[in-house]
Amino acid sequence: MSPAASAVPASLEHWVLTITCPDQPGIVHALSGAIVEAAGNITESQQFSSETSGTFFMRLQIESSSGREVFEAALAPVVERYGMDWTIDTVGRPVRTLVLVSKAAHCLNDLLFRQRAGQLPVEVPLVMGNHPDLAELASFYGVPFESAPVTDAEQKADFERRVLAAIDEHDIELVVLARYMQILSPELCAALEGRAINIHHSFLPGFKGANPYKQAHGRGVKLIGATAHFVTADLDEGPIIEQNVVRVDHSRSARELVAIGQDEESRTLAQAVKWFAEQRVLLDGARTVIFR
Amino acid sequence: MSPAASAVPASLEHWVLTITCPDQPGIVHALSGAIVEAAGNITESQQFSSETSGTFFMRLQIESSSGREVFEAALAPVVERYGMDWTIDTVGRPVRTLVLVSKAAHCLNDLLFRQRAGQLPVEVPLVMGNHPDLAELASFYGVPFESAPVTDAEQKADFERRVLAAIDEHDIELVVLARYMQILSPELCAALEGRAINIHHSFLPGFKGANPYKQAHGRGVKLIGATAHFVTADLDEGPIIEQNVVRVDHSRSARELVAIGQDEESRTLAQAVKWFAEQRVLLDGARTVIFR
Amino acid sequence: MSPAASAVPASLEHWVLTITCPDQPGIVHALSGAIVEAAGNITESQQFSSETSGTFFMRLQIESSSGREVFEAALAPVVERYGMDWTIDTVGRPVRTLVLVSKAAHCLNDLLFRQRAGQLPVEVPLVMGNHPDLAELASFYGVPFESAPVTDAEQKADFERRVLAAIDEHDIELVVLARYMQILSPELCAALEGRAINIHHSFLPGFKGANPYKQAHGRGVKLIGATAHFVTADLDEGPIIEQNVVRVDHSRSARELVAIGQDEESRTLAQAVKWFAEQRVLLDGARTVIFR
Amino acid sequence: MSPAASAVPASLEHWVLTITCPDQPGIVHALSGAIVEAAGNITESQQFSSETSGTFFMRLQIESSSGREVFEAALAPVVERYGMDWTIDTVGRPVRTLVLVSKAAHCLNDLLFRQRAGQLPVEVPLVMGNHPDLAELASFYGVPFESAPVTDAEQKADFERRVLAAIDEHDIELVVLARYMQILSPELCAALEGRAINIHHSFLPGFKGANPYKQAHGRGVKLIGATAHFVTADLDEGPIIEQNVVRVDHSRSARELVAIGQDEESRTLAQAVKWFAEQRVLLDGARTVIFR
C-alpha cells in the first residue's frame, strides 16, 4: 500500500470469489496467500472436495481496500498453476435476470416482491410471456413486459429468437422460467446451459411431464413438492438446486394440490435464484454444490 | 337402560367402527341412529366422500356399556341397507403382527421398542428373517425369531410357505416388511393384499428399485425420504400410507444418505403400522384414506 | 319454492354449519336427522369432544336444494334442545375483512395476491395503516387505503375510533393485523374478541414483546417461527391458530433472521385467515379447534 | 520415517482440528501454511467470523501421512501468534461418554442403538440412573449400569460425587443427560461446563420447567419440540445445540403430546451428541457455532 493511500482509510470493497479446479493439496494455502498479498480478509469461506468427480470447489467472501486489478493480479498465478475456473464479483451486485412466464402469477409476483423488498440481489430489465396476462403485474413493479403467442413451431422459433436477442441486448446473466409452460428447444437449452433455472411443480424425480399434481393425486402421495433445477435439453433432468415439500392428505382434490403446491414453487424458485445470484451454486457434473 | 342395569354402573366398552360403502345421503343419520339405539356415544368421528370413486368412508370411536352383540344387532340393518363393508373392534386391541426382516436392524428395533413402550398397539408373535442377524434383538424383546436363507427359487418358495403357515398359525392380521430385502412372489403379494406394509427407502414415486440412495446421490437431490405402502404385486406401486423426507446437501456421500435415511424409514414405518393397527387406514382404489 | 321451480331440478346450495355445545350422547344423530329432514347431504364432517372443557364441536358441509329457511327451521329444535351455539353460512362466501398495516409489505402483499388468485375467500373493502407506505400496493389490488399517524395517545384513540367506524360501515367480520405495529387498546381488543387475528413474528410462547428476532439471535436458536393468534387484551397470549418454523444457523445475523422469518409470517397468517374464513376455527377456552 | 517405511506408502491419518481465536486477517493463510508444511491435505473446512463477539472459529479435516507430533510442531507457532484455543484429534475417534438416565428409555435406547450401528462415534463405559429401570436395556447393549436413588439432598450429593468419580475413572469427555429428571447442583453444572448435554422436552425458549407438554397442551400450540443444549447452572438457559419440532393439533391430549414429543427428543439429542463427538460444536458466548 502506498504512503498516500495509508493517509486516508480506503473504503472497503467486498468480493465474492468462486473456484473450481481439480482437487490437490495446497490449493487453500496458495489462494489464501494471494488474498493476503492483496491485503484481503476472508469473511466467509466454504469448500467442498467432490469424491465422485475429484473436483475442488470453493467460495470466498473477502473484504479489502485493494482494487479489483490488484486482486486479479495476485490471483493470476494461482489460477494458472492449479488450472482453476474462477469468477470474481462484488458482493450483492444485482444479477441481470430475464424472467419468462405464461399465465400463472405466483412465481413472478414472489420474485418481483422480494426483489423490491431488497431480499433478492437481481435486477429484472424484462419479463417475457407467451401470454399477455401478467403485463399489469410487471408494470406495477416497473418492469417492462413483452408477450407473443407461442402456438406453433414458427411462433416458438420467433419467441426464442427474441429471448436470445433480449439476453444479448440486456446483458442477461440469468434466465428464470417462472412457470413458463413451453418446452424450450434443445438449441435454446444448450445456449442457456448453466444460466437458466426452471421451477418444476413436483418433487423430482417424482412426477415428470405434464400435470404432476394430477399424477400426485392419482397416486395418493402424502407429500407434494417443487424442484428448482438448471435447464438442460433433457427435460426435468437438469441439476437440482433446491427442493421443498409440504404435507397433504387424501381429502385434497387435484385442484387443491395445485394451490397448495404453488407456495412451494414460489419459495423454492426464489431460494434458487437467490443462491445463484449470490454465486452460491456451482456445478459438479449432474449435481450442484450449494454453498449456503 | 333397565332398572337392574342402572343399579350397578356397567363398565364402558370402547369400540372402533369403520365403514366403506357407496356414497349417498342419509348414511350418517342411519348409522348414528343405530349407535343411539345401542346406547353408544360417539367420541371420535371422521368421514370422507371420495369424488374419484364415489365411495363413502367413515371411522367412529364409540363408548358404550352395551355388549358387542347389541351393537352388531343394531348395526345389521344399516349395513344391509347401504351395502357397507364394515369392521368393528375394541379400541386399542393389539393387532397380531408378523415382521419380516433381513440384516438391517433399525426398523425392527424401532417397532419393538415402541411396542414395548406402549406406543404401538401390536403384538408380535414372530419375527422371520432371511438372515439370522437380528435374532438377538428379537430375543431381547422376548419375540420368537426364525430364519432361513433365501438364495434360490426353491428356498424362496420354502420361506414364503413358512410365512403363510405362520400367518395361519398365529392368526396374523398384519405383515410388516421391516427392510426385508427380498421381492415377494406375486402369489404371496396377492395373498397379503391390504394387510402387508412395506417400507421403501425412497420418496416414491422417486427412485424405485435397488439402491435408491445411490440414485439419489447421483441425481443430487436436496431431500431424501421414505415411503410406507401396502404391498402389491406391482413392486413399489402399492397404495401409499405415509411419507417423510429430510434435507440433505451435496456434501453427503451415498453412504451417509443411507444412515440419514434410516431415521425416516423407522419413523415412517412405525407411523404406518400405528395407523393400520388403530384402523385408521382405508383403501380407496390405488389411494389410501388416513383418518389421523 | 314455487311450482315452476320444482319442475326443473333446483340448483344445489352448499352450506357450512358450525356447532358448539356441551357434550352429551345423541348430538350427531339429532343433527343428522334435521339435515335429512331438510333434504341435505353431508359432504364434509368433523367433530371434536374436548375433554378439558366438556364441549362438543362440529363443522359440517352440506349440499341441499332446500333454502336457508327450510334448514334453519329443521335445525331450530335441535339447537334449542342441546343448547347449541351455531352458525350457518354459504360455503365459499367471501368474509368481509379489514386489514391493518404499518410499513412492512410482505403480509399484505401475500394476502391480497392470494385473494385475487382465488385462494383466500375474503373480500377486503379497506386497508388502514398508521403509515402511508402501503397505499400503492393496496391501490394495485384495487383496495381503498386510509392512513393516519399514531404517535400519541390522542391519535391512537382517533385511529381506533376510525377502525370501529369502518367495521361498522363495511360490516366487517374479520380484522387482520398484518404486521400492524401498534398495540391495540384493551377496549378495542375486547370489542374484536374472536374476530381479530394477529401475526406474531416468533414461535410463541418463545420470544414475546419487541424484537423477537434479535432475542432469537442472542439466544442462538436453531429454528425461528411465526404464530397467528386471536387478539386478546393479554398481549401475545391469545388463542393460537397456526404456527410455522424454519431452520436457521449460527451464521445468520439478526437482520437476516428478519428476512427469513417474513416468509413464515406471510404463510402462517394467510393460513389462519383462510381457515377463519372457511369457518374452520372454533374457540375452546384459551385453545382453538381447527377443522382442517 | 524409517527407510523401510518409506518403501511402502505410509498409511494416511485423518485429523480434525478446531480453532477459536480473536478474528484478524491472515489466519487461514497461516494455518494452511502450517498444514502444507506438515504435508497435510485439507478435506473439509468450515469457518465463521462472529460479528457479535469478534471471534474466529474454524474446523478442519486433514489427511496426512505425518504423525501427530509433526502436526503439532508445525501448528505451534501459528497457535502462539494468533492466541488460538485449539484441539486436534483423530477423525472418528469414539468420545468417552457417560449417560445419565431416570426411567424413560427412549433416548438411551436411541443412543445405544445408533452407537452399535456405527452411526454415533461414542463409547459408553457407563450408564448411571437414579432409578434401576433401564438396567436391562443397558445390559442388552453390553454397557455397565449403576443406579442409586436420589430422593433427598444427601442422596443427591452422593450421586453427584459418584458421577464425578466415574468421570475421573473413565476419562469421560461428554456427559449426556438422556431424560435424567434431576436438577444438577450448580457445582456439578460448573464442573461439567461445555461437556454436558441435556435434552429439554420443549422448544426452548418455550415452556421451561416441569411438565412442558402439559403447558403446551393448555396453551394449544400447533407445534411441539425438543431442544438439546449445554448444561449450565441457569436451568434451561444453556447454549442451544439443536432443536426440532413436530406438528400437532387440538385433538391430541397432553399424554399423547408426550409420546409424540419423544421421537423429537431422541433424534434431537442423538444429533447433538453426534455433532459434539465429531467436534462440530464450538461455543460463542451464549450461542453455539455448529459446523455441520
XYZ file of C-alpha atoms in Angstrom, chain C residues 40-271:
232
model
C -79.418 -32.227 2.901
C -76.413 -34.421 2.183
C -73.354 -34.162 4.431
C -70.241 -33.780 2.264
C -67.742 -32.915 4.975
C -67.955 -33.541 8.683
C -65.541 -33.037 11.521
C -66.137 -33.168 15.223
C -64.229 -32.949 18.456
C -65.111 -33.590 22.066
C -62.896 -31.534 24.336
C -62.021 -33.446 27.470
C -60.733 -30.335 29.173
C -63.890 -28.281 28.729
C -66.549 -30.938 28.149
C -67.562 -29.119 24.998
C -68.609 -30.686 21.705
C -67.555 -29.025 18.457
C -68.729 -29.845 14.970
C -68.314 -28.471 11.472
C -70.425 -29.774 8.611
C -70.613 -29.046 4.940
C -73.973 -29.900 3.453
C -75.336 -29.804 -0.048
C -79.047 -29.364 -0.477
C -81.624 -27.933 -2.787
C -83.589 -26.609 0.191
C -83.452 -22.942 1.005
C -81.870 -21.495 4.092
C -85.206 -21.056 5.880
C -86.001 -24.743 5.479
C -82.656 -25.533 7.007
C -82.974 -23.182 9.892
C -86.452 -24.456 10.648
C -85.269 -28.060 10.703
C -82.310 -27.231 12.926
C -84.149 -24.959 15.377
C -85.471 -27.657 17.746
C -82.078 -29.435 17.858
C -80.286 -26.203 18.596
C -82.771 -25.454 21.318
C -82.627 -28.901 22.884
C -78.823 -29.153 23.094
C -78.120 -25.504 23.900
C -76.012 -25.043 20.786
C -74.081 -22.023 19.667
C -74.216 -22.326 15.927
C -73.528 -20.595 12.633
C -74.743 -21.373 9.161
C -73.277 -19.850 6.060
C -72.761 -20.416 2.358
C -69.589 -22.354 1.536
C -67.016 -20.070 -0.023
C -68.768 -16.785 0.763
C -66.065 -14.131 0.963
C -65.639 -12.875 4.517
C -65.519 -9.089 4.811
C -62.053 -8.358 6.123
C -60.370 -5.191 7.346
C -56.566 -5.292 7.211
C -54.441 -3.116 9.487
C -50.834 -2.463 8.480
C -47.809 -0.353 9.279
C -44.805 -0.269 6.928
C -43.941 -3.916 6.280
C -45.469 -5.062 2.998
C -44.952 -8.817 2.924
C -48.102 -9.943 4.736
C -50.394 -7.507 2.943
C -48.888 -8.427 -0.415
C -49.374 -12.083 0.304
C -52.975 -11.711 1.471
C -54.042 -9.557 -1.463
C -52.263 -11.749 -4.004
C -53.944 -14.868 -2.683
C -57.282 -13.123 -2.524
C -57.041 -12.104 -6.162
C -55.799 -15.579 -7.144
C -58.966 -17.057 -5.672
C -57.137 -18.852 -2.875
C -58.494 -16.853 0.036
C -62.269 -16.454 0.472
C -62.189 -12.906 1.758
C -63.087 -9.522 0.388
C -61.119 -6.555 1.614
C -63.140 -3.334 1.457
C -60.417 -1.341 3.226
C -56.807 -1.392 4.374
C -55.906 1.002 7.185
C -52.357 1.943 8.148
C -50.632 4.057 10.741
C -48.182 4.852 7.937
C -48.968 5.699 4.303
C -46.275 3.403 2.841
C -48.528 0.634 1.561
C -51.035 2.831 -0.268
C -49.614 1.976 -3.681
C -49.705 -1.763 -3.032
C -53.343 -1.608 -1.912
C -54.149 0.501 -4.936
C -52.609 -2.087 -7.297
C -55.093 -4.586 -5.933
C -57.913 -2.038 -6.168
C -58.400 -1.851 -2.419
C -59.173 1.505 -0.730
C -56.450 2.578 1.695
C -56.588 5.019 4.570
C -53.789 6.081 6.843
C -53.324 8.273 9.844
C -50.327 8.671 12.119
C -50.438 7.064 15.572
C -47.726 8.774 17.541
C -49.522 9.795 20.697
C -52.466 8.693 22.802
C -54.905 11.042 21.128
C -54.001 9.909 17.622
C -54.251 6.337 18.785
C -57.736 6.873 20.171
C -58.689 8.575 16.906
C -57.314 5.728 14.817
C -59.127 3.125 16.855
C -62.393 5.062 16.552
C -61.933 5.042 12.795
C -61.292 1.309 12.902
C -64.544 0.777 14.786
C -66.389 3.067 12.403
C -65.003 1.191 9.412
C -66.007 -2.127 10.929
C -69.481 -0.760 11.261
C -69.670 0.846 7.874
C -68.330 -2.151 5.927
C -69.976 -4.891 8.027
C -66.501 -6.211 8.808
C -66.392 -9.813 10.054
C -62.653 -10.198 10.464
C -59.849 -7.792 11.347
C -56.344 -8.884 10.332
C -53.281 -7.284 11.904
C -50.837 -7.807 9.057
C -47.728 -6.630 10.896
C -49.616 -3.664 12.384
C -47.012 -2.474 14.850
C -49.243 -0.699 17.355
C -50.622 -2.289 20.484
C -54.417 -2.209 20.453
C -56.175 -0.719 23.471
C -57.842 -3.196 25.817
C -61.194 -1.739 24.766
C -60.566 -2.449 21.090
C -59.236 -5.911 21.918
C -62.434 -6.624 23.832
C -64.590 -5.265 21.010
C -62.833 -7.508 18.475
C -62.720 -10.655 20.576
C -62.809 -13.766 18.431
C -62.718 -11.850 15.171
C -59.245 -10.287 15.045
C -56.135 -12.238 14.037
C -52.575 -11.080 14.670
C -49.338 -12.449 13.260
C -46.608 -12.581 15.871
C -43.100 -12.789 14.466
C -41.937 -15.527 16.779
C -42.742 -19.061 17.738
C -44.940 -18.345 20.771
C -44.545 -18.923 23.666
C -40.988 -18.104 22.744
C -39.850 -14.566 22.414
C -42.613 -12.166 23.282
C -42.640 -8.423 23.036
C -40.427 -6.286 20.852
C -37.664 -7.503 18.577
C -38.150 -11.258 18.848
C -35.664 -11.933 16.034
C -32.989 -10.064 17.952
C -33.815 -12.110 21.014
C -33.721 -15.297 18.915
C -30.321 -14.337 17.580
C -28.944 -13.594 21.026
C -30.185 -16.940 22.283
C -28.800 -18.788 19.278
C -31.954 -20.725 18.476
C -31.822 -23.208 15.599
C -35.411 -22.660 14.436
C -37.332 -19.414 14.122
C -41.037 -19.168 13.631
C -44.254 -17.259 13.418
C -47.557 -17.564 15.247
C -51.008 -16.452 14.098
C -53.327 -15.965 17.062
C -56.537 -14.282 18.073
C -56.093 -10.838 19.538
C -56.812 -10.565 23.248
C -56.064 -7.881 25.783
C -53.316 -10.157 27.087
C -50.639 -9.288 24.568
C -49.244 -12.325 22.646
C -51.377 -14.650 24.772
C -54.450 -15.048 22.581
C -55.539 -18.487 21.335
C -53.068 -19.821 18.766
C -54.426 -20.626 15.296
C -51.324 -21.612 13.359
C -47.548 -21.794 13.736
C -44.646 -22.492 11.443
C -40.891 -22.638 11.859
C -37.858 -22.615 9.619
C -34.340 -23.804 10.302
C -31.537 -21.263 10.757
C -27.966 -21.495 11.931
C -25.284 -19.516 13.724
C -24.209 -17.725 10.554
C -27.427 -15.725 10.252
C -27.392 -12.193 11.596
C -30.390 -10.792 13.428
C -31.181 -8.827 10.257
C -31.150 -11.977 8.130
C -33.416 -13.704 10.618
C -35.949 -10.962 10.000
C -35.933 -11.619 6.257
C -36.074 -15.381 6.693
C -38.887 -15.086 9.201
C -41.043 -12.972 6.908
C -41.846 -15.937 4.697
C -43.149 -17.833 7.696
C -45.141 -14.804 8.822
C -46.861 -14.440 5.455
C -47.803 -18.080 5.031
C -48.810 -18.550 8.658
C -51.090 -15.525 8.607
C -52.605 -16.473 5.247
C -53.323 -19.975 6.512
